[in-house]
PDB file of C-alpha atoms in Angstrom:
ATOM      1  CA  MET A   1       0.000   0.000   0.000  1.00 54.00           C
ATOM      2  CA  ALA A   2       1.277   3.463  -0.906  1.00 88.00           C
ATOM      3  CA  GLN A   3      -0.271   5.292   2.048  1.00 96.00           C
ATOM      4  CA  LYS A   4      -1.938   4.584   5.369  1.00 96.00           C
ATOM      5  CA  ILE A   5      -5.552   5.664   5.840  1.00 98.00           C
ATOM      6  CA  LEU A   6      -6.655   6.614   9.343  1.00 98.00           C
ATOM      7  CA  PRO A   7     -10.218   6.752  10.754  1.00 98.00           C
ATOM      8  CA  GLY A   8     -11.972  10.012  11.457  1.00 98.00           C
ATOM      9  CA  GLY A   9     -15.366  11.028  12.785  1.00 98.00           C
ATOM     10  CA  HIS A  10     -17.724  13.603  11.278  1.00 98.00           C
ATOM     11  CA  PHE A  11     -19.184  14.862  14.557  1.00 98.00           C
ATOM     12  CA  LEU A  12     -20.572  18.104  13.150  1.00 97.00           C
ATOM     13  CA  GLU A  13     -22.913  16.012  10.989  1.00 97.00           C
ATOM     14  CA  MET A  14     -23.667  13.199  13.446  1.00 98.00           C
ATOM     15  CA  PHE A  15     -24.446  15.643  16.225  1.00 98.00           C
ATOM     16  CA  MET A  16     -26.021  18.345  14.040  1.00 97.00           C
ATOM     17  CA  PRO A  17     -28.765  19.113  16.632  1.00 97.00           C
ATOM     18  CA  TYR A  18     -25.962  20.403  18.885  1.00 97.00           C
ATOM     19  CA  ARG A  19     -24.473  22.714  16.265  1.00 95.00           C
ATOM     20  CA  SER A  20     -25.509  25.850  18.161  1.00 94.00           C
ATOM     21  CA  HIS A  21     -24.975  24.282  21.590  1.00 97.00           C
ATOM     22  CA  GLU A  22     -21.231  24.578  21.893  1.00 98.00           C
ATOM     23  CA  ALA A  23     -20.945  23.199  25.421  1.00 98.00           C
ATOM     24  CA  LYS A  24     -22.655  19.996  24.287  1.00 98.00           C
ATOM     25  CA  MET A  25     -20.268  19.693  21.344  1.00 98.00           C
ATOM     26  CA  VAL A  26     -17.321  20.060  23.702  1.00 98.00           C
ATOM     27  CA  ASP A  27     -18.739  17.130  25.689  1.00 98.00           C
ATOM     28  CA  VAL A  28     -19.201  15.155  22.462  1.00 98.00           C
ATOM     29  CA  LEU A  29     -15.551  15.586  21.528  1.00 98.00           C
ATOM     30  CA  GLU A  30     -14.369  14.687  25.015  1.00 98.00           C
ATOM     31  CA  LYS A  31     -16.365  11.449  25.001  1.00 98.00           C
ATOM     32  CA  ALA A  32     -15.432  10.542  21.421  1.00 98.00           C
ATOM     33  CA  ALA A  33     -11.755  11.152  22.112  1.00 98.00           C
ATOM     34  CA  SER A  34     -11.917   8.748  25.060  1.00 98.00           C
ATOM     35  CA  PHE A  35     -12.678   5.847  22.684  1.00 98.00           C
ATOM     36  CA  GLY A  36      -9.169   6.020  21.219  1.00 97.00           C
ATOM     37  CA  PHE A  37     -10.645   5.125  17.820  1.00 98.00           C
ATOM     38  CA  TYR A  38     -10.701   8.412  15.931  1.00 98.00           C
ATOM     39  CA  LYS A  39      -7.508  10.056  14.670  1.00 98.00           C
ATOM     40  CA  ASN A  40      -9.240  12.994  12.985  1.00 98.00           C
ATOM     41  CA  VAL A  41     -12.408  14.803  14.033  1.00 98.00           C
ATOM     42  CA  GLU A  42     -14.671  16.957  11.882  1.00 98.00           C
ATOM     43  CA  LEU A  43     -16.296  19.681  13.933  1.00 98.00           C
ATOM     44  CA  GLY A  44     -18.076  22.996  13.564  1.00 97.00           C
ATOM     45  CA  ILE A  45     -16.944  26.532  14.282  1.00 98.00           C
ATOM     46  CA  PHE A  46     -16.875  27.565  17.944  1.00 98.00           C
ATOM     47  CA  PHE A  47     -17.693  31.227  18.540  1.00 98.00           C
ATOM     48  CA  ASP A  48     -17.102  31.251  22.294  1.00 98.00           C
ATOM     49  CA  LYS A  49     -13.441  31.818  23.171  1.00 98.00           C
ATOM     50  CA  GLU A  50     -13.496  29.513  26.189  1.00 98.00           C
ATOM     51  CA  ASN A  51     -15.010  26.706  24.141  1.00 98.00           C
ATOM     52  CA  ARG A  52     -12.346  27.171  21.465  1.00 98.00           C
ATOM     53  CA  LYS A  53      -9.743  26.777  24.178  1.00 98.00           C
ATOM     54  CA  LYS A  54     -11.439  23.635  25.541  1.00 98.00           C
ATOM     55  CA  ILE A  55     -11.605  22.036  22.085  1.00 98.00           C
ATOM     56  CA  ARG A  56      -7.960  22.837  21.391  1.00 98.00           C
ATOM     57  CA  ASN A  57      -6.913  21.335  24.731  1.00 98.00           C
ATOM     58  CA  ILE A  58      -8.829  18.108  24.002  1.00 98.00           C
ATOM     59  CA  LEU A  59      -7.297  17.871  20.531  1.00 98.00           C
ATOM     60  CA  GLU A  60      -3.783  18.363  21.845  1.00 98.00           C
ATOM     61  CA  ALA A  61      -4.194  16.031  24.824  1.00 98.00           C
ATOM     62  CA  ASN A  62      -5.439  13.228  22.563  1.00 98.00           C
ATOM     63  CA  HIS A  63      -3.132  13.923  19.589  1.00 98.00           C
ATOM     64  CA  LEU A  64      -6.101  14.451  17.290  1.00 98.00           C
ATOM     65  CA  ASN A  65      -6.105  16.152  13.919  1.00 98.00           C
ATOM     66  CA  ALA A  66      -9.180  18.272  13.190  1.00 98.00           C
ATOM     67  CA  THR A  67     -11.173  19.545  10.228  1.00 98.00           C
ATOM     68  CA  THR A  68     -13.942  22.118  10.058  1.00 98.00           C
ATOM     69  CA  PHE A  69     -16.354  23.305   7.386  1.00 96.00           C
ATOM     70  CA  SER A  70     -17.567  26.826   6.718  1.00 97.00           C
ATOM     71  CA  THR A  71     -20.483  25.441   4.688  1.00 95.00           C
ATOM     72  CA  PRO A  72     -23.361  25.756   7.213  1.00 94.00           C
ATOM     73  CA  TRP A  73     -22.494  29.353   8.057  1.00 96.00           C
ATOM     74  CA  VAL A  74     -21.959  30.416   4.447  1.00 97.00           C
ATOM     75  CA  LYS A  75     -25.327  28.886   3.554  1.00 94.00           C
ATOM     76  CA  ASP A  76     -27.005  30.526   6.571  1.00 95.00           C
ATOM     77  CA  GLU A  77     -26.008  33.895   5.091  1.00 97.00           C
ATOM     78  CA  LYS A  78     -27.127  32.797   1.594  1.00 96.00           C
ATOM     79  CA  LEU A  79     -23.667  33.577   0.237  1.00 97.00           C
ATOM     80  CA  SER A  80     -21.523  31.920  -2.425  1.00 97.00           C
ATOM     81  CA  LEU A  81     -17.821  32.014  -3.216  1.00 97.00           C
ATOM     82  CA  ALA A  82     -18.818  31.727  -6.881  1.00 97.00           C
ATOM     83  CA  ASP A  83     -21.288  34.627  -6.863  1.00 97.00           C
ATOM     84  CA  LEU A  84     -21.005  36.748 -10.022  1.00 97.00           C
ATOM     85  CA  ASP A  85     -22.037  39.779  -7.968  1.00 97.00           C
ATOM     86  CA  GLU A  86     -18.646  40.998  -6.733  1.00 98.00           C
ATOM     87  CA  GLY A  87     -20.037  42.581  -3.580  1.00 98.00           C
ATOM     88  CA  ARG A  88     -21.733  39.386  -2.453  1.00 98.00           C
ATOM     89  CA  ARG A  89     -18.710  37.271  -3.399  1.00 98.00           C
ATOM     90  CA  ARG A  90     -16.544  39.541  -1.254  1.00 98.00           C
ATOM     91  CA  LYS A  91     -18.911  39.042   1.678  1.00 98.00           C
ATOM     92  CA  ALA A  92     -18.547  35.265   1.256  1.00 98.00           C
ATOM     93  CA  VAL A  93     -14.739  35.450   1.134  1.00 98.00           C
ATOM     94  CA  ASP A  94     -14.587  37.778   4.145  1.00 98.00           C
ATOM     95  CA  LEU A  95     -16.910  35.498   6.125  1.00 98.00           C
ATOM     96  CA  CYS A  96     -14.685  32.503   5.367  1.00 98.00           C
ATOM     97  CA  LYS A  97     -11.643  34.440   6.552  1.00 98.00           C
ATOM     98  CA  LYS A  98     -13.364  35.339   9.833  1.00 98.00           C
ATOM     99  CA  LEU A  99     -14.353  31.703  10.332  1.00 98.00           C
ATOM    100  CA  ALA A 100     -10.793  30.645   9.495  1.00 98.00           C
ATOM    101  CA  ASP A 101      -9.466  32.894  12.276  1.00 98.00           C
ATOM    102  CA  LEU A 102     -11.703  31.057  14.749  1.00 98.00           C
ATOM    103  CA  ALA A 103     -10.761  27.678  13.280  1.00 98.00           C
ATOM    104  CA  ALA A 104      -7.067  28.383  13.674  1.00 98.00           C
ATOM    105  CA  GLU A 105      -7.532  29.421  17.286  1.00 98.00           C
ATOM    106  CA  THR A 106      -9.412  26.161  17.895  1.00 98.00           C
ATOM    107  CA  GLY A 107      -6.503  24.106  16.583  1.00 98.00           C
ATOM    108  CA  TYR A 108      -7.937  22.888  13.277  1.00 98.00           C
ATOM    109  CA  SER A 109      -5.686  21.766  10.426  1.00 98.00           C
ATOM    110  CA  ASN A 110      -8.155  21.653   7.527  1.00 98.00           C
ATOM    111  CA  PHE A 111     -10.760  24.240   6.567  1.00 98.00           C
ATOM    112  CA  GLY A 112     -13.539  23.277   4.136  1.00 98.00           C
ATOM    113  CA  VAL A 113     -15.589  25.553   1.889  1.00 97.00           C
ATOM    114  CA  PRO A 114     -18.567  25.003  -0.472  1.00 94.00           C
ATOM    115  CA  SER A 115     -18.479  25.784  -4.185  1.00 93.00           C
ATOM    116  CA  GLY A 116     -21.943  27.320  -4.361  1.00 93.00           C
ATOM    117  CA  ASP A 117     -24.931  26.625  -6.594  1.00 93.00           C
ATOM    118  CA  ASP A 118     -24.518  25.942 -10.290  1.00 94.00           C
ATOM    119  CA  PRO A 119     -25.745  29.045 -12.203  1.00 94.00           C
ATOM    120  CA  GLY A 120     -26.434  27.054 -15.381  1.00 94.00           C
ATOM    121  CA  ALA A 121     -24.501  26.451 -18.561  1.00 94.00           C
ATOM    122  CA  VAL A 122     -24.411  30.080 -19.724  1.00 97.00           C
ATOM    123  CA  PHE A 123     -22.720  31.460 -16.613  1.00 97.00           C
ATOM    124  CA  ARG A 124     -20.895  28.327 -15.414  1.00 96.00           C
ATOM    125  CA  GLY A 125     -17.519  29.262 -16.892  1.00 95.00           C
ATOM    126  CA  LEU A 126     -17.582  32.720 -15.316  1.00 97.00           C
ATOM    127  CA  ALA A 127     -18.657  31.280 -11.970  1.00 97.00           C
ATOM    128  CA  LYS A 128     -15.731  28.854 -11.996  1.00 97.00           C
ATOM    129  CA  LEU A 129     -13.343  31.727 -12.690  1.00 97.00           C
ATOM    130  CA  VAL A 130     -14.541  33.783  -9.723  1.00 98.00           C
ATOM    131  CA  LEU A 131     -14.629  30.678  -7.517  1.00 97.00           C
ATOM    132  CA  LYS A 132     -10.995  30.082  -8.433  1.00 98.00           C
ATOM    133  CA  ASP A 133     -10.169  33.638  -7.324  1.00 98.00           C
ATOM    134  CA  SER A 134     -12.039  33.091  -4.038  1.00 98.00           C
ATOM    135  CA  LEU A 135     -10.264  29.819  -3.280  1.00 98.00           C
ATOM    136  CA  ILE A 136      -6.804  31.168  -4.044  1.00 98.00           C
ATOM    137  CA  GLU A 137      -7.406  34.167  -1.771  1.00 98.00           C
ATOM    138  CA  ILE A 138      -8.686  32.011   1.098  1.00 98.00           C
ATOM    139  CA  ALA A 139      -5.920  29.412   0.665  1.00 98.00           C
ATOM    140  CA  ASP A 140      -3.318  32.187   0.793  1.00 98.00           C
ATOM    141  CA  TYR A 141      -4.952  33.564   3.947  1.00 98.00           C
ATOM    142  CA  LEU A 142      -4.788  30.125   5.580  1.00 98.00           C
ATOM    143  CA  LYS A 143      -1.029  29.858   5.051  1.00 98.00           C
ATOM    144  CA  GLN A 144      -0.388  32.116   8.057  1.00 98.00           C
ATOM    145  CA  TYR A 145      -2.023  29.401  10.174  1.00 98.00           C
ATOM    146  CA  GLN A 146      -0.420  26.469   8.335  1.00 97.00           C
ATOM    147  CA  MET A 147      -3.912  25.256   7.476  1.00 98.00           C
ATOM    148  CA  ASN A 148      -5.091  23.428   4.366  1.00 98.00           C
ATOM    149  CA  LEU A 149      -8.161  24.401   2.362  1.00 98.00           C
ATOM    150  CA  THR A 150     -10.541  21.685   1.152  1.00 98.00           C
ATOM    151  CA  ILE A 151     -13.467  21.767  -1.234  1.00 96.00           C
ATOM    152  CA  GLU A 152     -15.988  18.965  -1.621  1.00 93.00           C
ATOM    153  CA  PRO A 153     -17.288  18.345  -5.164  1.00 90.00           C
ATOM    154  CA  LEU A 154     -21.026  17.637  -5.093  1.00 88.00           C
ATOM    155  CA  ASP A 155     -23.407  16.553  -7.826  1.00 85.00           C
ATOM    156  CA  ARG A 156     -24.401  19.174 -10.406  1.00 89.00           C
ATOM    157  CA  TYR A 157     -27.440  17.763 -12.148  1.00 88.00           C
ATOM    158  CA  VAL A 158     -29.204  15.395  -9.755  1.00 87.00           C
ATOM    159  CA  TYR A 159     -29.763  16.590  -6.191  1.00 86.00           C
ATOM    160  CA  LYS A 160     -27.484  19.253  -4.656  1.00 87.00           C
ATOM    161  CA  LYS A 161     -26.869  20.873  -8.076  1.00 90.00           C
ATOM    162  CA  GLN A 162     -23.636  22.605  -7.122  1.00 92.00           C
ATOM    163  CA  LEU A 163     -21.111  24.325  -9.380  1.00 94.00           C
ATOM    164  CA  ILE A 164     -18.239  21.911  -8.794  1.00 93.00           C
ATOM    165  CA  GLY A 165     -19.515  18.480  -9.685  1.00 85.00           C
ATOM    166  CA  PRO A 166     -18.423  15.980 -12.376  1.00 86.00           C
ATOM    167  CA  MET A 167     -14.963  14.729 -11.445  1.00 90.00           C
ATOM    168  CA  GLU A 168     -13.617  14.490 -15.000  1.00 88.00           C
ATOM    169  CA  GLU A 169     -14.328  18.182 -15.497  1.00 90.00           C
ATOM    170  CA  ASN A 170     -13.487  19.108 -11.928  1.00 91.00           C
ATOM    171  CA  VAL A 171      -9.916  17.842 -11.890  1.00 94.00           C
ATOM    172  CA  VAL A 172      -8.975  19.845 -15.004  1.00 93.00           C
ATOM    173  CA  TRP A 173     -10.194  23.035 -13.313  1.00 95.00           C
ATOM    174  CA  PHE A 174      -8.785  22.021  -9.933  1.00 96.00           C
ATOM    175  CA  LYS A 175      -5.294  21.431 -11.311  1.00 96.00           C
ATOM    176  CA  GLU A 176      -5.112  25.089 -12.315  1.00 96.00           C
ATOM    177  CA  VAL A 177      -6.264  26.193  -8.867  1.00 97.00           C
ATOM    178  CA  LYS A 178      -3.746  23.883  -7.200  1.00 97.00           C
ATOM    179  CA  GLU A 179      -0.876  25.370  -9.185  1.00 97.00           C
ATOM    180  CA  GLU A 180      -1.554  28.751  -7.592  1.00 97.00           C
ATOM    181  CA  ALA A 181      -2.691  27.448  -4.190  1.00 97.00           C
ATOM    182  CA  PRO A 182      -0.632  24.394  -3.188  1.00 97.00           C
ATOM    183  CA  ASN A 183      -2.461  24.049   0.147  1.00 98.00           C
ATOM    184  CA  ILE A 184      -5.848  23.247  -1.406  1.00 98.00           C
ATOM    185  CA  TYR A 185      -7.216  19.697  -1.672  1.00 98.00           C
ATOM    186  CA  ILE A 186     -10.313  17.784  -2.741  1.00 97.00           C
ATOM    187  CA  HIS A 187     -12.546  16.327  -0.023  1.00 97.00           C
ATOM    188  CA  TRP A 188     -14.091  13.368  -1.898  1.00 96.00           C
ATOM    189  CA  ASP A 189     -17.531  11.974  -1.009  1.00 96.00           C
ATOM    190  CA  SER A 190     -18.939   8.638  -2.200  1.00 97.00           C
ATOM    191  CA  ALA A 191     -22.608   9.710  -2.167  1.00 95.00           C
ATOM    192  CA  HIS A 192     -22.105  12.700  -4.447  1.00 93.00           C
ATOM    193  CA  GLU A 193     -20.285  10.592  -7.016  1.00 93.00           C
ATOM    194  CA  ALA A 194     -22.805   7.743  -6.852  1.00 94.00           C
ATOM    195  CA  LEU A 195     -25.778  10.104  -7.218  1.00 93.00           C
ATOM    196  CA  ALA A 196     -24.151  11.627 -10.291  1.00 90.00           C
ATOM    197  CA  GLY A 197     -23.808   8.160 -11.816  1.00 91.00           C
ATOM    198  CA  ILE A 198     -20.015   8.359 -11.772  1.00 92.00           C
ATOM    199  CA  ASP A 199     -17.996   5.158 -11.356  1.00 96.00           C
ATOM    200  CA  LEU A 200     -16.502   5.390  -7.872  1.00 97.00           C
ATOM    201  CA  MET A 201     -13.139   3.830  -8.695  1.00 98.00           C
ATOM    202  CA  LYS A 202     -12.707   6.013 -11.785  1.00 97.00           C
ATOM    203  CA  SER A 203     -13.627   9.086  -9.771  1.00 96.00           C
ATOM    204  CA  LEU A 204     -11.035   8.238  -7.119  1.00 97.00           C
ATOM    205  CA  GLU A 205      -8.346   7.697  -9.729  1.00 97.00           C
ATOM    206  CA  LEU A 206      -9.042  11.125 -11.201  1.00 97.00           C
ATOM    207  CA  ALA A 207      -9.029  12.816  -7.790  1.00 97.00           C
ATOM    208  CA  ALA A 208      -5.975  10.919  -6.475  1.00 97.00           C
ATOM    209  CA  PRO A 209      -3.309  13.648  -6.854  1.00 96.00           C
ATOM    210  CA  PHE A 210      -5.481  16.122  -4.943  1.00 97.00           C
ATOM    211  CA  LEU A 211      -7.367  13.883  -2.495  1.00 97.00           C
ATOM    212  CA  GLY A 212      -6.807  15.238   1.013  1.00 97.00           C
ATOM    213  CA  GLN A 213      -9.699  13.608   2.892  1.00 97.00           C
ATOM    214  CA  PHE A 214     -12.753  11.540   2.014  1.00 98.00           C
ATOM    215  CA  HIS A 215     -16.198  10.539   3.214  1.00 98.00           C
ATOM    216  CA  LEU A 216     -18.001   7.242   3.023  1.00 98.00           C
ATOM    217  CA  CYS A 217     -21.612   8.315   2.665  1.00 98.00           C
ATOM    218  CA  ASP A 218     -24.582   6.206   1.610  1.00 98.00           C
ATOM    219  CA  ALA A 219     -27.458   7.303  -0.609  1.00 97.00           C
ATOM    220  CA  VAL A 220     -30.434   5.931  -2.497  1.00 97.00           C
ATOM    221  CA  THR A 221     -29.595   6.688  -6.123  1.00 95.00           C
ATOM    222  CA  ASP A 222     -32.893   5.760  -7.806  1.00 95.00           C
ATOM    223  CA  PRO A 223     -34.999   8.946  -8.291  1.00 93.00           C
ATOM    224  CA  GLY A 224     -38.128   6.793  -8.142  1.00 94.00           C
ATOM    225  CA  GLU A 225     -37.494   5.727  -4.552  1.00 94.00           C
ATOM    226  CA  ALA A 226     -38.947   7.593  -1.566  1.00 93.00           C
ATOM    227  CA  CYS A 227     -35.585   8.148   0.126  1.00 93.00           C
ATOM    228  CA  PHE A 228     -33.719   9.275  -2.998  1.00 94.00           C
ATOM    229  CA  GLY A 229     -31.022  11.878  -2.590  1.00 92.00           C
ATOM    230  CA  ASP A 230     -28.048  13.037  -0.570  1.00 92.00           C
ATOM    231  CA  LEU A 231     -29.724  12.624   2.816  1.00 95.00           C
ATOM    232  CA  HIS A 232     -26.652  11.418   4.748  1.00 96.00           C
ATOM    233  CA  MET A 233     -28.602   8.302   5.629  1.00 97.00           C
ATOM    234  CA  ASP A 234     -27.777   5.799   8.373  1.00 97.00           C
ATOM    235  CA  VAL A 235     -25.154   3.157   7.671  1.00 97.00           C
ATOM    236  CA  ALA A 236     -25.695  -0.549   7.130  1.00 97.00           C
ATOM    237  CA  ARG A 237     -25.637  -2.445  10.431  1.00 97.00           C
ATOM    238  CA  ALA A 238     -24.599  -5.878  11.641  1.00 96.00           C
ATOM    239  CA  PRO A 239     -25.325  -8.694  11.299  1.00 96.00           C
ATOM    240  CA  GLU A 240     -26.891  -8.405   7.829  1.00 97.00           C
ATOM    241  CA  TRP A 241     -25.061  -5.203   6.772  1.00 97.00           C
ATOM    242  CA  THR A 242     -27.857  -4.455   4.279  1.00 96.00           C
ATOM    243  CA  THR A 243     -28.829  -1.013   2.990  1.00 97.00           C
ATOM    244  CA  GLU A 244     -31.414   0.597   0.701  1.00 96.00           C
ATOM    245  CA  GLY A 245     -28.504   2.552  -0.745  1.00 97.00           C
ATOM    246  CA  PHE A 246     -25.283   1.461  -2.439  1.00 97.00           C
ATOM    247  CA  LEU A 247     -22.778   1.644   0.434  1.00 98.00           C
ATOM    248  CA  THR A 248     -22.299  -1.862   1.788  1.00 98.00           C
ATOM    249  CA  PRO A 249     -19.176  -2.596   3.856  1.00 98.00           C
ATOM    250  CA  GLU A 250     -17.781  -4.326   0.767  1.00 98.00           C
ATOM    251  CA  VAL A 251     -18.113  -1.127  -1.277  1.00 98.00           C
ATOM    252  CA  GLY A 252     -16.598   0.868   1.573  1.00 98.00           C
ATOM    253  CA  ALA A 253     -13.684  -1.565   1.723  1.00 98.00           C
ATOM    254  CA  GLU A 254     -13.013  -1.205  -2.005  1.00 98.00           C
ATOM    255  CA  ILE A 255     -12.914   2.567  -1.618  1.00 98.00           C
ATOM    256  CA  LEU A 256     -10.473   2.279   1.298  1.00 98.00           C
ATOM    257  CA  LYS A 257      -8.202  -0.087  -0.623  1.00 98.00           C
ATOM    258  CA  LYS A 258      -8.248   2.172  -3.660  1.00 98.00           C
ATOM    259  CA  VAL A 259      -7.275   5.297  -1.734  1.00 98.00           C
ATOM    260  CA  ALA A 260      -4.630   3.368   0.221  1.00 98.00           C
ATOM    261  CA  SER A 261      -3.046   2.355  -3.091  1.00 97.00           C
ATOM    262  CA  PHE A 262      -2.397   5.988  -4.044  1.00 97.00           C
ATOM    263  CA  ASP A 263       0.668   8.000  -3.178  1.00 95.00           C
ATOM    264  CA  LYS A 264      -0.066  10.532  -0.452  1.00 94.00           C
ATOM    265  CA  PRO A 265      -0.821  13.954  -1.990  1.00 94.00           C
ATOM    266  CA  GLU A 266       2.104  16.335  -1.727  1.00 92.00           C
ATOM    267  CA  GLY A 267       1.845  18.588   1.321  1.00 93.00           C
ATOM    268  CA  MET A 268      -0.903  16.596   3.065  1.00 94.00           C
ATOM    269  CA  PRO A 269       0.580  15.008   6.213  1.00 94.00           C
ATOM    270  CA  GLN A 270      -2.135  12.351   6.532  1.00 96.00           C
ATOM    271  CA  VAL A 271      -5.301  11.293   4.702  1.00 97.00           C
ATOM    272  CA  TYR A 272      -8.330  10.466   6.857  1.00 98.00           C
ATOM    273  CA  VAL A 273     -11.683   8.855   6.150  1.00 98.00           C
ATOM    274  CA  ALA A 274     -14.957   9.543   7.967  1.00 98.00           C
ATOM    275  CA  VAL A 275     -18.469   8.164   7.590  1.00 98.00           C
ATOM    276  CA  GLU A 276     -21.035  10.898   6.993  1.00 98.00           C
ATOM    277  CA  VAL A 277     -24.367  10.349   8.741  1.00 98.00           C
ATOM    278  CA  LEU A 278     -26.776  13.124   9.691  1.00 98.00           C
ATOM    279  CA  GLY A 279     -28.169  13.284  13.202  1.00 98.00           C
ATOM    280  CA  HIS A 280     -31.680  14.665  13.726  1.00 97.00           C
ATOM    281  CA  ALA A 281     -33.311  16.107  16.825  1.00 97.00           C
ATOM    282  CA  GLY A 282     -34.773  13.231  18.801  1.00 97.00           C
ATOM    283  CA  ASP A 283     -32.353  10.625  17.448  1.00 97.00           C
ATOM    284  CA  ASP A 284     -30.198   8.511  19.724  1.00 98.00           C
ATOM    285  CA  LEU A 285     -27.081  10.297  18.530  1.00 98.00           C
ATOM    286  CA  TRP A 286     -24.615   8.093  20.386  1.00 98.00           C
ATOM    287  CA  LEU A 287     -26.254   5.013  18.860  1.00 98.00           C
ATOM    288  CA  LYS A 288     -25.595   6.587  15.461  1.00 98.00           C
ATOM    289  CA  GLU A 289     -21.981   7.092  16.452  1.00 98.00           C
ATOM    290  CA  GLN A 290     -21.720   3.478  17.616  1.00 98.00           C
ATOM    291  CA  ASN A 291     -23.155   2.239  14.318  1.00 98.00           C
ATOM    292  CA  VAL A 292     -20.801   4.465  12.332  1.00 98.00           C
ATOM    293  CA  ARG A 293     -17.798   3.181  14.274  1.00 98.00           C
ATOM    294  CA  ALA A 294     -18.856  -0.432  13.720  1.00 98.00           C
ATOM    295  CA  PHE A 295     -19.404   0.158  10.006  1.00 98.00           C
ATOM    296  CA  LEU A 296     -16.030   1.839   9.530  1.00 98.00           C
ATOM    297  CA  THR A 297     -14.323  -0.942  11.485  1.00 98.00           C
ATOM    298  CA  ARG A 298     -15.988  -3.520   9.228  1.00 98.00           C
ATOM    299  CA  CYS A 299     -14.810  -1.663   6.114  1.00 98.00           C
ATOM    300  CA  PHE A 300     -11.234  -1.607   7.382  1.00 98.00           C
ATOM    301  CA  GLU A 301     -11.407  -5.317   8.229  1.00 98.00           C
ATOM    302  CA  LEU A 302     -12.697  -6.276   4.772  1.00 98.00           C
ATOM    303  CA  ALA A 303     -10.051  -4.078   3.152  1.00 98.00           C
ATOM    304  CA  GLY A 304      -7.314  -5.783   5.169  1.00 97.00           C
ATOM    305  CA  LEU A 305      -6.166  -2.430   6.555  1.00 97.00           C
ATOM    306  CA  GLU A 306      -5.055  -1.586  10.075  1.00 94.00           C
ATOM    307  CA  LEU A 307      -7.118   0.951  11.958  1.00 90.00           C
ATOM    308  CA  ALA A 308      -4.228   2.556  13.794  1.00 77.00           C
TER     309      ALA A 308
END
């Protein structure tokens, strides 16, 4: 194997009902860290200074890497880094910079941003140009903190309908961005590729030189089914390991083996994988976490990879 893949946990998504309850999210991280399973944690932005300090202390005490995403807050403000209105694009860039300041103080290593909605074929080229400018500016800003910037390609035509979608097209554009911003990487997600009808192994091969982190995420890909879409659905569970979607442990294992076969992207100290499952108010959130951990363990076992 060319590189070692380590397990992470997407706690911002699993514990989404706690997004605005920072003290609860501090408790979540403390408990999750005690398992000794996760090597990377994906968390939200903490706006309270004392909570930022608490998170940083937990990360350092447990030797954990950490990733955050600006996406929920950018969407809350209805902003886009690919907005053709320069004033609104500037607001999006400035917001990301403010969030990056907080992320750096919290001890995060990776900072994720969204591409924004696809404006349609007529304006798509222009939108990709201004998005490139936004990403290069943010990536340059992150250098002072020794942080990496990540962007997650979504589907363009099926469900999320975002600007940065099809991987064959995406990597051509991304290569140009990477040449000017070496600290930017792709955060790959299995559900987005599957929903777009893209072969997962081919997609990974295309993304390989830029792949900084990745998600195993299940989805129902048939538009005729009731649960169709990128819903961040629950994982398959033992003993049957069956799912209405496509992501069986066997598929997860193939993805792990494929990424492990790649050379580590230049400048990325370590590549981590997390399972993406959305927690809802009223759910047993720690049961979700337990199921996610069991699923990821099963994928590693089937892939013949060590967890630590």
